């Protein structure tokens, strides 16, 4: 129990925050509680007085909420009953809330339940921070991890009699399902409750994992052989071809992965093992732990549970991993990966690339990676932004000029950017902004592979690979007469559309990579509420904006800080991030009889196209087995 003096200091600190907008120096407020208090204050919540009307579901709505989280409730109930047996007669209750903070199932001592119901600690009530202030359930959701809130640490005075400990529960795919909580009278606080609820949450996650992936090839691992089989073990499930399809939180942490890496990383990328060796070990010595190492060299003991793969006759060798500049751009987004794969297929061939996409999506970064991955990587990469060159100088800049060719020209003349790219790669950014007169000259250079400098007479042979980029719709520009059709078809050897940041599925992995690049020393993480705000923000400046934000945030970190928070962002960005996301555009309705079939067929066709006909990869993208995919294709007509 916190001493009475500490409780008084907490109330004084909270009052100071309300009155002055900041906590007094030296106040005994835990960091997670302080962040929660600030969120409550910014939401306009008062610590005292009557609560405004908040969400309270009726009996039937509670049933529907429980049905929505049927899998969670099913596997949580036995664990909750165990928890209740361990805490019985301690004046407490065990609570399960869904991912919105709504209580869906409770077990408690009768002498505490009546008091708890007076503050709506009962099924159907919402304990999200926005509704109930700082509390273990709502704050665990906001922080994305385990939280304990005791007595006066609650933002609302009316909840100060409670002591609460909660831990989040995630699905094997990393999706947040809900929160497990133990709440009781703050006078009966027990120091082991927090550890107990965290262990119980992990037990639920492991039950969910086994139910979801019971037939798959599974790996159970821990740095110590004795740790396998305990609740501290990591667990992953693999696809037939060795990709990590599911994991518990301990497994992700031990392998240094995030939920965004699931379905995007093969096990051979994180462990120094071959898939054949894993399957063979599981068949012959499945009960024993195999000693191996992570890619950083640290030791790991692994027990292999073969599942259905034990019946396989032959295990194909995993594809050789490509490690080049293009591969390093791939952080898990399927659309970007498809673009990278297409671009790699034309490396070393005289086929120009046309990169399309919004400003800031990384077109020049992609172009540099393509150049660095090809046979011309040791030769010049020359970038020209056609939108920033003055129209009067663009001709001389591109094609060069003879000595004294015009007023202001260099006495010694200039080779020009095209000749500077000889032997390497010429990148023409924003080619849609090139004036028509220069478009005609560029077309002749591309056709003849010769440059005639301004004021010169003799053509000079040039050899380069061309990459063009634009944020404009060049087909529309051609139709409007602002871009030459013949030049469009000359530069459009392989057109690739790079996705905007708001549509990418690898946001968290991408942000982590940028932070690792910008941070000095150990890379910090993002505070959970900021990570969620980042994930729902539209990022109008795309990758360029995100990189600038994270570079600045890393520069503002104090020594010893391990997380990037709101205080490390510019004020205008904070205001934008706190704006509610725009409502999604209405989707056209399909006839009811065709709706599900059409969606299913479209999803299969997209996956197969993105996988270039590789049915194993298409099945992995869809999250089904290859046999299921074949069966669906056979019956879709």
Coordinates of C-alpha atoms in Angstrom, one line a residue:
X1 CA 0.0 0.0 0.0
X2 CA 1.3 3.5 -0.8
X3 CA 1.9 5.5 2.4
X4 CA -0.7 8.1 3.2
X5 CA 1.9 10.8 2.6
X6 CA 2.5 9.5 -0.9
X7 CA -1.3 9.5 -1.6
X8 CA -1.4 13.1 -0.5
X9 CA 1.5 14.1 -2.6
X10 CA -0.2 12.4 -5.6
X11 CA -3.4 14.4 -5.1
X12 CA -1.3 17.6 -4.8
X13 CA 0.5 16.8 -8.0
X14 CA -2.7 16.1 -9.8
X15 CA -4.2 19.4 -8.6
X16 CA -1.1 21.2 -9.7
X17 CA -1.4 19.6 -13.2
X18 CA -5.0 20.7 -13.5
X19 CA -4.3 24.3 -12.3
X20 CA -0.9 25.0 -14.0
X21 CA -0.8 22.4 -16.8
X22 CA 2.4 20.7 -15.5
X23 CA 3.5 18.4 -12.8
X24 CA 5.6 19.8 -9.9
X25 CA 9.3 18.8 -9.8
X26 CA 9.9 15.7 -7.8
X27 CA 6.3 14.5 -7.7
X28 CA 6.0 10.7 -7.1
X29 CA 4.0 10.1 -10.3
X30 CA 5.0 7.1 -12.4
X31 CA 5.7 7.9 -16.1
X32 CA 2.8 5.9 -17.4
X33 CA 0.4 7.6 -14.9
X34 CA 1.8 11.0 -15.8
X35 CA 1.2 10.4 -19.5
X36 CA -2.3 9.2 -18.7
X37 CA -3.1 12.3 -16.5
X38 CA -2.0 14.6 -19.4
X39 CA -4.3 12.7 -21.8
X40 CA -7.2 13.1 -19.3
X41 CA -6.4 16.8 -18.9
X42 CA -6.2 17.4 -22.6
X43 CA -9.6 15.6 -23.0
X44 CA -11.1 18.2 -20.7
X45 CA -11.8 15.8 -17.9
X46 CA -12.1 17.0 -14.3
X47 CA -10.8 14.8 -11.4
X48 CA -13.8 15.7 -9.2
X49 CA -17.5 16.1 -9.6
X50 CA -20.1 14.1 -11.4
X51 CA -19.2 12.1 -14.5
X52 CA -20.9 12.9 -17.7
X53 CA -22.9 10.1 -19.3
X54 CA -20.6 7.3 -20.5
X55 CA -21.1 4.1 -22.4
X56 CA -23.0 1.4 -20.5
X57 CA -24.3 -1.5 -22.5
X58 CA -27.4 -3.4 -21.6
X59 CA -27.5 -7.2 -21.2
X60 CA -28.0 -8.0 -24.8
X61 CA -25.4 -5.5 -26.0
X62 CA -22.9 -7.1 -23.5
X63 CA -23.7 -10.5 -25.1
X64 CA -23.0 -9.2 -28.5
X65 CA -19.7 -7.6 -27.3
X66 CA -18.7 -11.0 -25.9
X67 CA -19.7 -12.8 -29.1
X68 CA -17.5 -10.3 -31.1
X69 CA -14.6 -11.4 -28.9
X70 CA -15.8 -15.0 -28.6
X71 CA -12.3 -16.5 -29.1
X72 CA -10.8 -14.3 -26.4
X73 CA -13.6 -15.0 -23.9
X74 CA -13.5 -18.7 -24.6
X75 CA -9.8 -19.0 -23.8
X76 CA -9.7 -16.3 -21.1
X77 CA -12.5 -17.9 -18.8
X78 CA -10.4 -20.9 -17.5
X79 CA -7.5 -18.6 -16.8
X80 CA -9.8 -16.1 -15.0
X81 CA -11.3 -18.9 -12.9
X82 CA -7.7 -19.9 -11.9
X83 CA -6.9 -16.3 -11.1
X84 CA -10.1 -15.9 -9.0
X85 CA -9.2 -19.1 -7.1
X86 CA -5.8 -17.6 -6.3
X87 CA -7.2 -14.2 -5.1
X88 CA -10.4 -15.4 -3.5
X89 CA -11.4 -13.6 -0.2
X90 CA -8.9 -10.9 -0.9
X91 CA -11.7 -8.3 -1.7
X92 CA -11.0 -8.2 -5.4
X93 CA -12.4 -9.1 -8.8
X94 CA -11.0 -10.5 -12.1
X95 CA -12.1 -8.6 -15.1
X96 CA -11.9 -9.1 -18.9
X97 CA -12.4 -6.1 -21.2
X98 CA -12.4 -6.0 -25.0
X99 CA -10.2 -3.8 -27.2
X100 CA -12.4 -0.8 -26.6
X101 CA -12.3 -1.0 -22.8
X102 CA -15.8 -2.5 -22.4
X103 CA -16.1 -5.0 -19.6
X104 CA -17.3 -8.3 -21.0
X105 CA -16.8 -10.8 -18.2
X106 CA -16.1 -10.5 -14.4
X107 CA -15.5 -12.8 -11.4
X108 CA -15.3 -11.4 -7.9
X109 CA -15.8 -11.6 -4.2
X110 CA -19.3 -10.7 -3.1
X111 CA -18.1 -8.2 -0.5
X112 CA -16.3 -6.2 -3.1
X113 CA -18.7 -6.6 -6.1
X114 CA -21.4 -4.3 -4.5
X115 CA -18.9 -1.5 -4.0
X116 CA -17.4 -2.0 -7.4
X117 CA -20.8 -1.7 -9.1
X118 CA -21.3 1.7 -7.6
X119 CA -18.4 2.9 -9.8
X120 CA -19.7 0.9 -12.8
X121 CA -17.0 -1.8 -12.5
X122 CA -19.5 -4.3 -14.0
X123 CA -20.1 -5.9 -17.4
X124 CA -21.2 -3.5 -20.1
X125 CA -19.3 -0.5 -18.7
X126 CA -16.6 1.2 -20.6
X127 CA -13.3 1.8 -18.7
X128 CA -11.5 3.5 -21.6
X129 CA -9.5 6.4 -20.4
X130 CA -11.8 8.8 -22.2
X131 CA -14.6 7.6 -20.1
X132 CA -13.1 6.7 -16.7
X133 CA -9.8 8.6 -16.5
X134 CA -6.6 7.0 -15.5
X135 CA -7.2 3.3 -14.7
X136 CA -5.4 0.1 -15.3
X137 CA -7.7 -1.2 -18.1
X138 CA -8.0 2.1 -20.1
X139 CA -4.4 3.1 -19.5
X140 CA -3.1 -0.4 -20.5
X141 CA -5.0 0.1 -23.8
X142 CA -3.6 3.6 -24.3
X143 CA -0.1 2.5 -23.4
X144 CA -0.2 -0.8 -25.3
X145 CA 1.2 -2.8 -22.4
X146 CA 0.8 -3.8 -18.7
X147 CA 0.0 -1.1 -16.2
X148 CA -0.7 -0.9 -12.4
X149 CA -2.7 2.0 -11.0
X150 CA -3.1 2.3 -7.3
X151 CA -5.2 4.6 -5.1
X152 CA -4.6 8.3 -5.8
X153 CA -2.9 7.5 -9.1
X154 CA -6.4 7.2 -10.5
X155 CA -7.3 10.5 -12.2
X156 CA -10.9 10.5 -10.9
X157 CA -11.2 11.0 -7.2
X158 CA -14.2 8.6 -7.1
X159 CA -12.0 5.7 -8.2
X160 CA -9.3 6.4 -5.6
X161 CA -10.4 3.5 -3.4
X162 CA -9.3 1.0 -6.1
X163 CA -6.0 -0.7 -6.8
X164 CA -5.8 -2.2 -10.3
X165 CA -3.3 -4.2 -12.3
X166 CA -3.9 -5.0 -16.0
X167 CA -2.1 -6.5 -19.0
X168 CA -3.1 -6.5 -22.6
X169 CA -3.9 -9.7 -24.5
X170 CA -2.9 -10.0 -28.1
X171 CA -3.8 -12.5 -30.8
X172 CA -1.1 -14.6 -32.5
X173 CA -1.1 -12.1 -35.4
X174 CA -0.2 -9.2 -33.0
X175 CA -3.7 -7.7 -33.0
X176 CA -4.9 -6.3 -29.7
X177 CA -7.9 -8.3 -28.4
X178 CA -8.5 -6.9 -24.9
X179 CA -7.2 -6.5 -21.4
X180 CA -7.1 -8.8 -18.3
X181 CA -7.4 -6.9 -15.0
X182 CA -7.5 -7.6 -11.3
X183 CA -9.1 -4.8 -9.3
X184 CA -9.6 -4.5 -5.5
X185 CA -9.7 -2.3 -2.5
X186 CA -6.5 -0.2 -2.3
X187 CA -6.1 -1.1 1.3
X188 CA -5.6 -4.7 0.4
X189 CA -3.1 -4.2 -2.3
X190 CA -0.7 -7.2 -2.8
X191 CA 2.8 -6.6 -4.4
X192 CA 2.5 -9.8 -6.5
X193 CA -0.8 -9.0 -8.2
X194 CA 0.9 -7.2 -11.1
X195 CA 3.1 -10.2 -11.9
X196 CA 0.2 -12.5 -11.5
X197 CA -2.0 -10.7 -14.0
X198 CA 0.9 -10.4 -16.5
X199 CA 1.5 -14.1 -16.3
X200 CA -2.2 -14.9 -16.7
X201 CA -2.4 -12.7 -19.8
X202 CA 0.5 -14.6 -21.3
X203 CA -1.3 -17.9 -20.5
X204 CA -4.3 -16.7 -22.5
X205 CA -2.1 -15.6 -25.4
X206 CA -0.5 -19.1 -25.4
X207 CA -3.9 -20.8 -25.4
X208 CA -5.0 -18.6 -28.3
X209 CA -1.8 -19.4 -30.2
X210 CA -2.2 -23.2 -29.7
X211 CA -5.9 -23.0 -30.9
X212 CA -5.0 -20.9 -34.0
X213 CA -1.8 -22.8 -35.0
X214 CA -2.2 -26.3 -33.6
X215 CA -1.6 -27.9 -36.9
X216 CA 1.3 -25.8 -38.0
X217 CA 5.1 -26.3 -37.6
X218 CA 5.7 -24.6 -34.3
X219 CA 8.9 -23.5 -32.5
X220 CA 9.1 -23.0 -28.8
X221 CA 12.3 -21.3 -27.7
X222 CA 14.1 -19.5 -24.8
X223 CA 17.7 -18.4 -24.2
X224 CA 17.8 -21.1 -21.5
X225 CA 16.8 -24.7 -22.3
X226 CA 14.9 -24.8 -19.0
X227 CA 12.8 -21.9 -20.1
X228 CA 11.0 -23.9 -22.8
X229 CA 7.6 -25.0 -21.6
X230 CA 7.2 -22.1 -19.1
X231 CA 5.1 -19.0 -19.6
X232 CA 8.3 -17.1 -20.5
X233 CA 8.9 -19.1 -23.6
X234 CA 8.6 -17.6 -27.1
X235 CA 6.4 -19.4 -29.6
X236 CA 6.1 -18.9 -33.4
X237 CA 4.2 -20.8 -36.1
X238 CA 5.6 -21.2 -39.6
X239 CA 4.0 -21.7 -43.0
X240 CA 4.9 -24.6 -45.2
X241 CA 7.7 -22.6 -46.7
X242 CA 9.1 -21.2 -43.5
X243 CA 7.5 -17.8 -43.1
X244 CA 6.6 -16.6 -39.6
X245 CA 2.8 -16.6 -39.6
X246 CA 2.0 -16.1 -35.9
X247 CA 3.8 -15.5 -32.5
X248 CA 3.2 -14.7 -28.9
X249 CA 4.6 -11.4 -27.5
X250 CA 7.5 -13.2 -25.9
X251 CA 8.4 -14.8 -29.2
X252 CA 8.4 -11.4 -31.0
X253 CA 10.5 -9.9 -28.3
X254 CA 13.1 -12.7 -28.2
X255 CA 13.4 -12.6 -32.0
X256 CA 13.6 -8.8 -32.2
X257 CA 10.4 -8.6 -34.3
X258 CA 7.2 -6.5 -34.3
X259 CA 3.7 -7.5 -35.2
X260 CA 4.2 -5.9 -38.6
X261 CA 6.9 -8.5 -39.4
X262 CA 4.4 -11.4 -39.2
X263 CA 3.8 -12.9 -42.6
X264 CA 6.6 -10.8 -43.9
X265 CA 9.8 -12.4 -42.5
X266 CA 11.1 -16.0 -43.0
X267 CA 12.5 -17.8 -39.9
X268 CA 15.8 -18.2 -41.8
X269 CA 16.2 -14.4 -41.6
X270 CA 16.2 -14.4 -37.8
X271 CA 17.7 -17.8 -36.8
X272 CA 20.9 -19.4 -38.1
X273 CA 19.0 -22.5 -39.3
X274 CA 17.6 -24.0 -42.5
X275 CA 14.0 -25.0 -42.7
X276 CA 15.0 -28.6 -43.8
X277 CA 17.1 -28.9 -40.6
X278 CA 14.2 -27.7 -38.4
X279 CA 11.7 -30.2 -39.9
X280 CA 14.2 -33.0 -39.8
X281 CA 15.0 -32.3 -36.1
X282 CA 11.3 -32.2 -35.3
X283 CA 10.7 -35.6 -36.9
X284 CA 13.7 -37.4 -35.3
X285 CA 14.2 -35.6 -31.9
X286 CA 11.1 -33.4 -31.4
X287 CA 11.2 -33.7 -27.6
X288 CA 14.7 -32.3 -27.4
X289 CA 15.8 -28.7 -27.5
X290 CA 18.0 -27.7 -30.5
X291 CA 20.7 -25.2 -29.7
X292 CA 21.0 -22.5 -32.3
X293 CA 21.6 -18.7 -32.5
X294 CA 19.9 -15.6 -33.6
X295 CA 21.4 -13.6 -36.4
X296 CA 23.2 -11.3 -33.9
X297 CA 25.0 -14.4 -32.6
X298 CA 23.1 -14.7 -29.3
X299 CA 22.2 -18.2 -28.1
X300 CA 18.7 -19.7 -28.3
X301 CA 17.3 -23.1 -27.5
X302 CA 14.5 -24.3 -29.7
X303 CA 12.1 -27.2 -29.5
X304 CA 10.4 -28.1 -32.8
X305 CA 6.8 -29.3 -32.9
X306 CA 6.3 -30.5 -36.5
X307 CA 2.5 -30.5 -36.7
X308 CA 1.2 -31.5 -40.1
X309 CA 4.7 -30.9 -41.7
X310 CA 5.8 -34.2 -40.2
X311 CA 3.9 -35.9 -43.0
X312 CA 5.8 -34.1 -45.7
X313 CA 8.0 -36.2 -47.9
X314 CA 10.1 -33.5 -49.2
X315 CA 10.9 -30.0 -47.9
X316 CA 12.0 -27.6 -50.7
X317 CA 15.0 -25.5 -49.9
X318 CA 14.1 -21.9 -49.0
X319 CA 14.9 -19.4 -51.7
X320 CA 18.2 -17.6 -51.3
X321 CA 17.7 -14.3 -49.6
X322 CA 18.8 -11.3 -51.7
X323 CA 20.6 -8.6 -49.8
X324 CA 20.9 -5.5 -51.9
X325 CA 19.8 -1.9 -51.8
X326 CA 16.4 -2.8 -53.3
X327 CA 15.9 -5.5 -50.7
X328 CA 16.7 -3.1 -47.9
X329 CA 13.7 -0.9 -49.0
X330 CA 11.4 -3.8 -48.3
X331 CA 9.9 -3.5 -44.8
X332 CA 6.8 -5.6 -45.4
X333 CA 4.4 -3.8 -47.6
X334 CA 3.0 -6.1 -50.4
X335 CA 2.6 -3.3 -53.0
X336 CA 6.1 -2.0 -52.5
X337 CA 7.5 -5.5 -52.6
X338 CA 5.8 -6.2 -55.9
X339 CA 7.3 -3.0 -57.3
X340 CA 10.7 -3.9 -56.1
X341 CA 10.4 -7.4 -57.6
X342 CA 9.4 -6.0 -61.0
X343 CA 12.2 -3.4 -60.9
X344 CA 14.8 -6.1 -60.1
X345 CA 13.7 -8.1 -63.1
X346 CA 14.8 -5.4 -65.5
X347 CA 18.2 -4.7 -63.8
X348 CA 20.9 -4.6 -66.5
X349 CA 18.5 -4.3 -69.3
X350 CA 17.9 -1.3 -71.6
X351 CA 14.4 -0.7 -70.2
X352 CA 13.7 2.8 -68.7
X353 CA 11.7 3.0 -65.4
X354 CA 8.9 5.4 -64.9
X355 CA 8.2 5.9 -61.2
X356 CA 4.8 7.4 -60.3
X357 CA 3.3 8.4 -57.0
X358 CA 2.6 11.3 -54.7
X359 CA 5.3 13.8 -53.7
X360 CA 7.5 12.4 -50.9
X361 CA 6.7 8.7 -51.4
X362 CA 10.4 8.0 -52.0
X363 CA 10.8 7.9 -55.8
X364 CA 14.4 9.2 -55.8
X365 CA 15.2 6.8 -52.9
X366 CA 13.8 3.9 -55.0
X367 CA 15.8 5.1 -58.1
X368 CA 19.0 5.2 -56.1
X369 CA 18.4 1.7 -54.8
X370 CA 17.7 0.4 -58.3
X371 CA 20.9 1.9 -59.5
X372 CA 22.9 0.6 -56.5
X373 CA 21.5 -2.9 -57.1
X374 CA 22.4 -3.2 -60.8
X375 CA 25.6 -3.7 -62.9
X376 CA 26.1 0.1 -63.2
X377 CA 26.3 0.7 -59.4
X378 CA 30.0 1.7 -59.7
X379 CA 29.1 4.4 -62.3
X380 CA 27.5 7.9 -61.8
X381 CA 24.0 8.4 -60.6
X382 CA 22.9 11.8 -61.8
X383 CA 19.6 13.3 -60.5
X384 CA 17.9 16.3 -62.2
X385 CA 14.7 17.9 -60.8
X386 CA 13.0 19.2 -63.9
X387 CA 10.6 21.3 -61.8
X388 CA 13.3 23.4 -60.1
X389 CA 15.4 24.3 -63.1
X390 CA 14.6 27.7 -64.7
X391 CA 13.2 27.2 -68.2
X392 CA 15.9 29.4 -69.7
X393 CA 18.7 27.2 -68.2
X394 CA 17.2 23.7 -68.4
X395 CA 18.5 23.1 -72.0
X396 CA 22.1 24.0 -71.1
X397 CA 21.9 22.1 -67.8
X398 CA 20.8 18.9 -69.5
X399 CA 22.6 19.0 -72.8
X400 CA 25.7 21.1 -71.9
X401 CA 27.0 24.0 -73.8
X402 CA 30.0 25.1 -75.9
X403 CA 32.4 27.8 -74.5
X404 CA 30.7 31.2 -74.8
X405 CA 27.5 29.8 -76.3
X406 CA 25.4 32.4 -74.7
X407 CA 25.5 35.4 -72.3
X408 CA 26.6 34.2 -68.9
X409 CA 27.8 30.8 -70.2
X410 CA 31.0 29.4 -68.7
X411 CA 34.2 30.2 -70.7
X412 CA 35.2 26.6 -70.6
X413 CA 31.8 25.3 -71.5
X414 CA 29.8 22.6 -69.7
X415 CA 29.3 18.8 -70.3
X416 CA 25.7 18.9 -69.1
X417 CA 23.9 16.5 -66.8
X418 CA 23.2 13.9 -69.5
X419 CA 26.9 13.5 -70.4
X420 CA 27.7 13.4 -66.7
X421 CA 25.6 10.3 -66.4
X422 CA 27.6 8.5 -69.2
X423 CA 28.1 4.9 -68.2
X424 CA 25.6 5.2 -65.2
X425 CA 22.0 6.2 -64.5
X426 CA 20.2 9.4 -65.3
X427 CA 17.3 10.2 -63.0
X428 CA 14.9 12.8 -64.3
X429 CA 12.6 13.8 -61.3
X430 CA 9.3 15.5 -62.0
X431 CA 9.6 15.0 -65.8
X432 CA 6.0 16.0 -66.1
X433 CA 7.1 19.6 -65.5
X434 CA 9.6 19.7 -68.3
X435 CA 8.8 22.3 -71.0
X436 CA 7.6 21.0 -74.3
X437 CA 10.6 22.4 -76.3
X438 CA 13.0 20.5 -74.0
X439 CA 10.8 17.4 -74.3
X440 CA 11.5 17.3 -78.0
X441 CA 15.3 17.6 -77.5
X442 CA 15.2 14.9 -74.8
X443 CA 13.3 12.6 -77.2
X444 CA 16.0 13.0 -79.8
X445 CA 18.7 12.2 -77.3
X446 CA 16.9 9.0 -76.2
X447 CA 16.4 8.0 -79.9
X448 CA 19.9 8.8 -81.1
X449 CA 21.8 8.2 -77.9
X450 CA 23.7 11.4 -78.8
X451 CA 23.9 14.9 -77.3
X452 CA 24.6 18.1 -79.1
X453 CA 25.6 20.8 -76.6
X454 CA 24.0 24.2 -76.9
X455 CA 26.1 26.2 -79.3
X456 CA 28.0 23.1 -80.4
X457 CA 28.1 21.4 -83.8
X458 CA 29.4 17.9 -83.1
X459 CA 27.2 15.3 -81.4
X460 CA 28.6 13.4 -78.5
X461 CA 27.6 9.7 -77.9
X462 CA 26.1 8.9 -74.5
X463 CA 25.3 5.7 -72.7
X464 CA 23.0 5.7 -69.7
X465 CA 20.0 4.0 -68.1
X466 CA 17.0 6.3 -67.7
X467 CA 14.7 6.6 -64.7
X468 CA 12.0 9.2 -64.7
X469 CA 9.6 10.1 -61.9
X470 CA 6.5 12.2 -61.6
X471 CA 3.6 12.9 -59.3
X472 CA 1.5 13.9 -62.3
X473 CA -0.8 11.6 -64.3
X474 CA 1.2 11.6 -67.6
X475 CA -1.6 10.1 -69.6
X476 CA -3.8 13.0 -68.6
X477 CA -0.9 15.4 -69.4
X478 CA -0.6 13.9 -72.8
X479 CA -4.4 14.2 -73.4
X480 CA -4.2 17.9 -72.4
X481 CA -1.3 18.5 -74.8
X482 CA 1.2 19.3 -72.0
X483 CA 3.4 16.2 -72.5
X484 CA 4.5 14.7 -75.8
X485 CA 2.9 11.3 -76.5
X486 CA 6.0 10.0 -78.2
X487 CA 8.2 10.9 -75.2
X488 CA 5.7 9.3 -72.9
X489 CA 6.0 6.0 -74.7
X490 CA 9.7 6.3 -74.8
X491 CA 10.2 6.8 -71.1
X492 CA 7.5 4.4 -70.1
X493 CA 9.4 1.1 -70.3
X494 CA 8.2 -0.2 -67.0
X495 CA 5.8 2.0 -65.0
X496 CA 5.7 1.5 -61.2
X497 CA 3.3 3.1 -58.8
X498 CA 4.8 3.6 -55.4
X499 CA 2.1 3.6 -52.6
X500 CA 1.5 6.6 -50.4
X501 CA 2.6 6.2 -46.7
X502 CA -1.0 6.2 -45.4
X503 CA -1.8 3.0 -47.5
X504 CA 1.4 1.1 -46.6
X505 CA 1.0 -2.0 -44.4
X506 CA 4.6 -1.8 -43.0
X507 CA 4.3 1.6 -41.2
X508 CA 5.6 0.4 -37.9
X509 CA 8.6 -1.5 -39.4
X510 CA 9.4 1.4 -41.6
X511 CA 9.3 3.9 -38.7
X512 CA 11.5 1.5 -36.6
X513 CA 14.1 1.4 -39.4
X514 CA 14.2 5.2 -39.7
X515 CA 14.6 5.6 -36.0
X516 CA 17.4 3.1 -36.0
X517 CA 19.1 5.1 -38.7
X518 CA 18.6 8.5 -37.0
X519 CA 19.2 7.6 -33.4
X520 CA 22.6 7.9 -31.8
X521 CA 23.3 4.6 -29.9
X522 CA 20.4 2.4 -28.8
X523 CA 17.3 3.1 -31.0
X524 CA 14.3 4.4 -29.0
X525 CA 10.8 3.2 -29.5
X526 CA 7.5 5.2 -29.9
X527 CA 5.2 5.7 -27.0
X528 CA 2.1 3.5 -27.7
X529 CA -0.4 6.3 -28.0
X530 CA 1.9 8.2 -30.3
X531 CA 2.4 5.1 -32.4
X532 CA -1.3 4.7 -32.8
X533 CA -1.7 8.4 -33.7
X534 CA 1.1 8.0 -36.3
X535 CA -0.6 4.9 -37.8
X536 CA -3.9 6.7 -38.4
X537 CA -2.4 10.0 -39.6
X538 CA -2.7 10.7 -43.3
X539 CA 0.9 11.9 -43.8
X540 CA 0.4 14.3 -46.6
X541 CA 4.2 14.6 -47.0
X542 CA 4.5 10.9 -47.1
X543 CA 7.9 9.2 -46.4
X544 CA 9.8 12.6 -46.6
X545 CA 7.6 14.0 -43.9
X546 CA 7.9 10.9 -41.7
X547 CA 11.7 10.9 -42.0
X548 CA 11.9 14.6 -41.1
X549 CA 9.6 14.1 -38.1
X550 CA 11.6 11.2 -36.8
X551 CA 15.0 12.8 -37.5
X552 CA 13.9 15.8 -35.4
X553 CA 12.4 13.7 -32.7
X554 CA 15.7 11.7 -32.3
X555 CA 17.6 15.0 -32.1
X556 CA 15.3 16.2 -29.2
X557 CA 15.7 13.1 -27.1
X558 CA 17.5 13.7 -23.8
X559 CA 20.2 11.4 -22.6
X560 CA 18.7 8.2 -21.2
X561 CA 15.3 8.7 -22.8
X562 CA 14.2 5.4 -24.4
X563 CA 10.9 6.5 -26.1
X564 CA 9.8 9.1 -28.5
X565 CA 6.8 11.0 -27.2
X566 CA 4.6 14.0 -27.9
X567 CA 7.1 16.3 -26.4
X568 CA 9.6 15.4 -29.1
X569 CA 7.3 16.6 -31.9
X570 CA 6.6 20.1 -33.4
X571 CA 3.5 21.8 -32.1
X572 CA 1.7 22.0 -35.5
X573 CA 2.2 18.2 -36.0
X574 CA 0.8 17.5 -32.5
X575 CA -2.3 19.5 -33.4
X576 CA -2.7 17.6 -36.7
X577 CA -2.2 14.2 -35.0
X578 CA -4.9 14.9 -32.4
X579 CA -7.5 15.7 -35.1
X580 CA -9.9 12.8 -35.5
X581 CA -9.2 10.8 -38.7
X582 CA -11.5 11.6 -41.7
X583 CA -14.5 9.4 -42.2
X584 CA -13.9 6.7 -44.8
X585 CA -15.4 7.2 -48.2
X586 CA -18.6 5.3 -48.8
X587 CA -18.1 2.2 -50.8
X588 CA -20.5 1.1 -53.6
X589 CA -22.8 -1.6 -52.5
X590 CA -22.7 -4.9 -54.4
X591 CA -25.8 -7.1 -54.7
X592 CA -26.2 -9.1 -51.5
X593 CA -26.1 -12.4 -53.4
X594 CA -22.8 -11.6 -55.1
X595 CA -21.1 -9.5 -52.4
X596 CA -19.1 -12.1 -50.5
X597 CA -18.2 -14.2 -53.5
X598 CA -17.0 -11.1 -55.4
X599 CA -14.9 -9.9 -52.6
X600 CA -13.4 -13.4 -52.2
X601 CA -12.6 -13.7 -55.9
X602 CA -11.1 -10.2 -56.1
X603 CA -8.9 -10.9 -53.1
X604 CA -7.6 -14.2 -54.6
X605 CA -7.0 -12.6 -57.9
X606 CA -5.0 -9.7 -56.4
X607 CA -2.9 -12.1 -54.3
X608 CA -2.1 -14.3 -57.2
X609 CA -1.2 -11.4 -59.4
X610 CA 1.0 -9.9 -56.7
X611 CA 2.7 -13.3 -56.3
X612 CA 3.2 -13.6 -60.1
X613 CA 1.3 -16.9 -60.1
X614 CA 3.2 -18.5 -57.2
X615 CA 0.3 -20.2 -55.4
X616 CA 2.3 -20.8 -52.2
X617 CA 3.1 -17.1 -51.8
X618 CA -0.5 -16.2 -52.7
X619 CA -1.9 -18.5 -50.1
X620 CA 0.5 -17.0 -47.5
X621 CA -0.7 -13.5 -48.4
X622 CA -4.3 -14.5 -47.9
X623 CA -3.6 -16.4 -44.7
X624 CA -4.9 -19.8 -46.0
X625 CA -3.3 -23.0 -47.0
X626 CA -2.4 -23.7 -50.6
X627 CA -5.0 -26.5 -50.8
X628 CA -7.7 -24.1 -49.5
X629 CA -6.8 -21.6 -52.2
X630 CA -6.9 -24.3 -54.9
X631 CA -10.3 -25.4 -53.6
X632 CA -11.7 -21.8 -53.6
X633 CA -10.5 -21.2 -57.1
X634 CA -12.1 -24.4 -58.3
X635 CA -15.5 -23.5 -56.8
X636 CA -15.5 -19.8 -57.5
X637 CA -17.4 -20.2 -60.8

